PDB file of C-alpha atoms in Angstrom:
ATOM      1  CA  MET A   7     -23.930  -5.410   4.946  1.00 93.00           C
ATOM      2  CA  ASN A   8     -21.069  -7.705   5.942  1.00 91.00           C
ATOM      3  CA  ARG A   9     -23.392 -10.708   6.032  1.00 94.00           C
ATOM      4  CA  ARG A  10     -24.603  -9.947   2.501  1.00 96.00           C
ATOM      5  CA  ARG A  11     -21.063  -9.495   1.155  1.00 96.00           C
ATOM      6  CA  LYS A  12     -20.003 -12.789   2.778  1.00 96.00           C
ATOM      7  CA  TYR A  13     -22.951 -14.520   1.152  1.00 97.00           C
ATOM      8  CA  ILE A  14     -21.924 -13.142  -2.252  1.00 97.00           C
ATOM      9  CA  ALA A  15     -18.262 -14.024  -1.688  1.00 97.00           C
ATOM     10  CA  LYS A  16     -19.191 -17.580  -0.758  1.00 97.00           C
ATOM     11  CA  ARG A  17     -21.191 -17.918  -3.962  1.00 97.00           C
ATOM     12  CA  TYR A  18     -18.345 -16.451  -6.028  1.00 97.00           C
ATOM     13  CA  SER A  19     -15.874 -18.778  -4.371  1.00 96.00           C
ATOM     14  CA  GLN A  20     -18.035 -21.834  -5.010  1.00 96.00           C
ATOM     15  CA  GLU A  21     -19.499 -21.011  -8.417  1.00 97.00           C
ATOM     16  CA  ILE A  22     -16.961 -19.003 -10.415  1.00 97.00           C
ATOM     17  CA  LYS A  23     -14.843 -21.463 -12.355  1.00 96.00           C
ATOM     18  CA  ILE A  24     -11.632 -19.461 -12.367  1.00 92.00           C
ATOM     19  CA  SER A  25      -8.886 -21.251 -10.477  1.00 88.00           C
ATOM     20  CA  SER A  26      -7.165 -18.193  -9.038  1.00 94.00           C
ATOM     21  CA  LYS A  27      -9.622 -16.209  -6.960  1.00 95.00           C
ATOM     22  CA  MET A  28     -10.069 -14.834  -3.499  1.00 92.00           C
ATOM     23  CA  PRO A  29     -10.622 -17.744  -1.104  1.00 91.00           C
ATOM     24  CA  PHE A  30     -13.686 -17.707   1.121  1.00 94.00           C
ATOM     25  CA  SER A  31     -13.265 -17.071   4.841  1.00 93.00           C
ATOM     26  CA  GLU A  32     -15.874 -16.350   7.503  1.00 92.00           C
ATOM     27  CA  ASN A  33     -13.392 -13.884   9.016  1.00 92.00           C
ATOM     28  CA  CYS A  34     -13.270 -11.565   6.007  1.00 92.00           C
ATOM     29  CA  SER A  35     -15.541  -8.563   5.450  1.00 92.00           C
ATOM     30  CA  TYR A  36     -15.106  -8.664   1.641  1.00 94.00           C
ATOM     31  CA  HIS A  37     -14.903  -4.975   0.865  1.00 93.00           C
ATOM     32  CA  LEU A  38     -13.675  -6.277  -2.491  1.00 94.00           C
ATOM     33  CA  TYR A  39     -13.426  -9.615  -4.266  1.00 96.00           C
ATOM     34  CA  TRP A  40     -10.648 -10.358  -6.731  1.00 96.00           C
ATOM     35  CA  LEU A  41     -10.011 -12.816  -9.510  1.00 96.00           C
ATOM     36  CA  GLN A  42      -6.730 -13.447 -11.269  1.00 95.00           C
ATOM     37  CA  VAL A  43      -7.084 -13.717 -15.049  1.00 95.00           C
ATOM     38  CA  ASN A  44      -4.455 -14.091 -17.748  1.00 91.00           C
ATOM     39  CA  ILE A  45      -5.954 -11.547 -20.143  1.00 93.00           C
ATOM     40  CA  ARG A  46      -7.301  -8.917 -17.765  1.00 95.00           C
ATOM     41  CA  LYS A  47      -7.922  -6.194 -20.323  1.00 96.00           C
ATOM     42  CA  SER A  48     -10.129  -8.443 -22.463  1.00 96.00           C
ATOM     43  CA  PHE A  49     -11.894  -9.815 -19.380  1.00 96.00           C
ATOM     44  CA  MET A  50     -12.671  -6.322 -18.097  1.00 97.00           C
ATOM     45  CA  LYS A  51     -13.855  -5.204 -21.540  1.00 97.00           C
ATOM     46  CA  PHE A  52     -16.129  -8.241 -21.840  1.00 97.00           C
ATOM     47  CA  LEU A  53     -17.713  -7.559 -18.447  1.00 97.00           C
ATOM     48  CA  LYS A  54     -18.077  -3.838 -19.198  1.00 97.00           C
ATOM     49  CA  GLU A  55     -19.847  -4.637 -22.471  1.00 97.00           C
ATOM     50  CA  ASN A  56     -22.253  -6.679 -20.347  1.00 97.00           C
ATOM     51  CA  LYS A  57     -22.743  -3.825 -17.855  1.00 96.00           C
ATOM     52  CA  ILE A  58     -20.607  -5.307 -15.076  1.00 97.00           C
ATOM     53  CA  GLU A  59     -18.156  -2.904 -13.443  1.00 96.00           C
ATOM     54  CA  THR A  60     -14.685  -4.108 -12.540  1.00 97.00           C
ATOM     55  CA  GLY A  61     -11.697  -2.500 -10.905  1.00 95.00           C
ATOM     56  CA  ILE A  62      -7.985  -2.777 -10.376  1.00 93.00           C
ATOM     57  CA  HIS A  63      -6.862  -2.336  -6.800  1.00 86.00           C
ATOM     58  CA  TYR A  64      -3.621  -2.264  -4.922  1.00 81.00           C
ATOM     59  CA  LYS A  65      -0.745  -1.265  -7.126  1.00 83.00           C
ATOM     60  CA  PRO A  66       2.367  -3.127  -5.890  1.00 88.00           C
ATOM     61  CA  ILE A  67       4.122  -1.106  -3.226  1.00 86.00           C
ATOM     62  CA  HIS A  68       7.519  -1.355  -4.919  1.00 86.00           C
ATOM     63  CA  HIS A  69       6.057   0.669  -7.824  1.00 84.00           C
ATOM     64  CA  PHE A  70       5.439   3.722  -5.654  1.00 85.00           C
ATOM     65  CA  SER A  71       8.221   6.315  -5.821  1.00 83.00           C
ATOM     66  CA  PHE A  72       8.629   6.400  -2.030  1.00 85.00           C
ATOM     67  CA  TYR A  73       9.447   2.672  -1.972  1.00 80.00           C
ATOM     68  CA  SER A  74      10.895   2.227  -5.426  1.00 72.00           C
ATOM     69  CA  SER A  75      14.090   0.341  -5.910  1.00 73.00           C
ATOM     70  CA  ASN A  76      15.785  -1.607  -8.650  1.00 76.00           C
ATOM     71  CA  GLN A  77      14.622  -4.834  -7.065  1.00 79.00           C
ATOM     72  CA  LYS A  78      12.642  -7.107  -9.386  1.00 82.00           C
ATOM     73  CA  LEU A  79       9.583  -8.832  -7.901  1.00 89.00           C
ATOM     74  CA  ARG A  80       8.453 -10.980 -10.815  1.00 91.00           C
ATOM     75  CA  ASN A  81       5.660 -12.831  -9.000  1.00 92.00           C
ATOM     76  CA  THR A  82       4.244  -9.625  -7.541  1.00 90.00           C
ATOM     77  CA  ASP A  83       4.359  -7.901 -10.926  1.00 89.00           C
ATOM     78  CA  GLN A  84       2.692 -10.852 -12.659  1.00 91.00           C
ATOM     79  CA  VAL A  85      -0.167 -10.892 -10.153  1.00 92.00           C
ATOM     80  CA  ALA A  86      -0.493  -7.108 -10.437  1.00 91.00           C
ATOM     81  CA  ARG A  87      -1.034  -7.479 -14.203  1.00 92.00           C
ATOM     82  CA  GLN A  88      -3.694 -10.169 -13.756  1.00 94.00           C
ATOM     83  CA  ILE A  89      -5.770  -9.230 -10.718  1.00 95.00           C
ATOM     84  CA  VAL A  90      -9.203  -7.663 -11.167  1.00 96.00           C
ATOM     85  CA  SER A  91     -11.963  -6.851  -8.687  1.00 97.00           C
ATOM     86  CA  ILE A  92     -15.571  -7.750  -9.403  1.00 97.00           C
ATOM     87  CA  PRO A  93     -18.705  -6.293  -7.771  1.00 97.00           C
ATOM     88  CA  ILE A  94     -19.415  -7.407  -4.214  1.00 96.00           C
ATOM     89  CA  HIS A  95     -21.372  -4.570  -2.614  1.00 94.00           C
ATOM     90  CA  SER A  96     -24.347  -5.378  -0.402  1.00 92.00           C
ATOM     91  CA  ASN A  97     -26.877  -3.848  -2.830  1.00 94.00           C
ATOM     92  CA  LEU A  98     -26.336  -6.542  -5.450  1.00 95.00           C
ATOM     93  CA  SER A  99     -29.480  -8.578  -6.008  1.00 96.00           C
ATOM     94  CA  ASP A 100     -29.336 -12.350  -6.392  1.00 97.00           C
ATOM     95  CA  ASN A 101     -29.981 -11.797 -10.101  1.00 97.00           C
ATOM     96  CA  ASP A 102     -26.988  -9.442 -10.258  1.00 97.00           C
ATOM     97  CA  VAL A 103     -24.790 -12.031  -8.538  1.00 97.00           C
ATOM     98  CA  ASN A 104     -26.055 -14.742 -10.900  1.00 98.00           C
ATOM     99  CA  GLN A 105     -25.175 -12.543 -13.878  1.00 97.00           C
ATOM    100  CA  VAL A 106     -21.644 -11.816 -12.593  1.00 98.00           C
ATOM    101  CA  ILE A 107     -21.037 -15.540 -12.033  1.00 98.00           C
ATOM    102  CA  LYS A 108     -22.487 -16.466 -15.426  1.00 97.00           C
ATOM    103  CA  LEU A 109     -20.399 -13.912 -17.309  1.00 97.00           C
ATOM    104  CA  CYS A 110     -17.161 -14.726 -15.453  1.00 97.00           C
ATOM    105  CA  ASN A 111     -17.660 -18.385 -16.331  1.00 96.00           C
ATOM    106  CA  LYS A 112     -18.620 -17.590 -19.904  1.00 94.00           C
ATOM    107  CA  PHE A 113     -15.435 -15.638 -20.498  1.00 91.00           C
TER     108      PHE A 113
END
C-alpha cells in the first residue's frame, strides 16, 4: 500500500502544475497529499462536480480552544485557508490518478 501511494505521490508531484504542493520524498508514507490553492472552495467544488473527493485536514493548532491565544499567525492562517487534500489511497487505478491530475491542471 505504501509503495502504491508513493507511486501516486510521485506522479502528483511531477505532473500537477500547481506550484504549492506536497513535495515528493521516498521517506514519506503519503497517508494524504495536499495542494495549496488560492480559491479552495471553487477548486473543491470543481473536483466534486467531476466526482473527485477532496478534504481539508489539520486545523491550525492555535484555533483549538485548549491552545487558543490572541496571537496572530498570518502565514499559518493563510495556508489553512488554502490547503486541500486530494485522493491518494492505494486503490486508485492509473486511470483515476490520470483523471485527478488532469482535473487539477484544468482548474
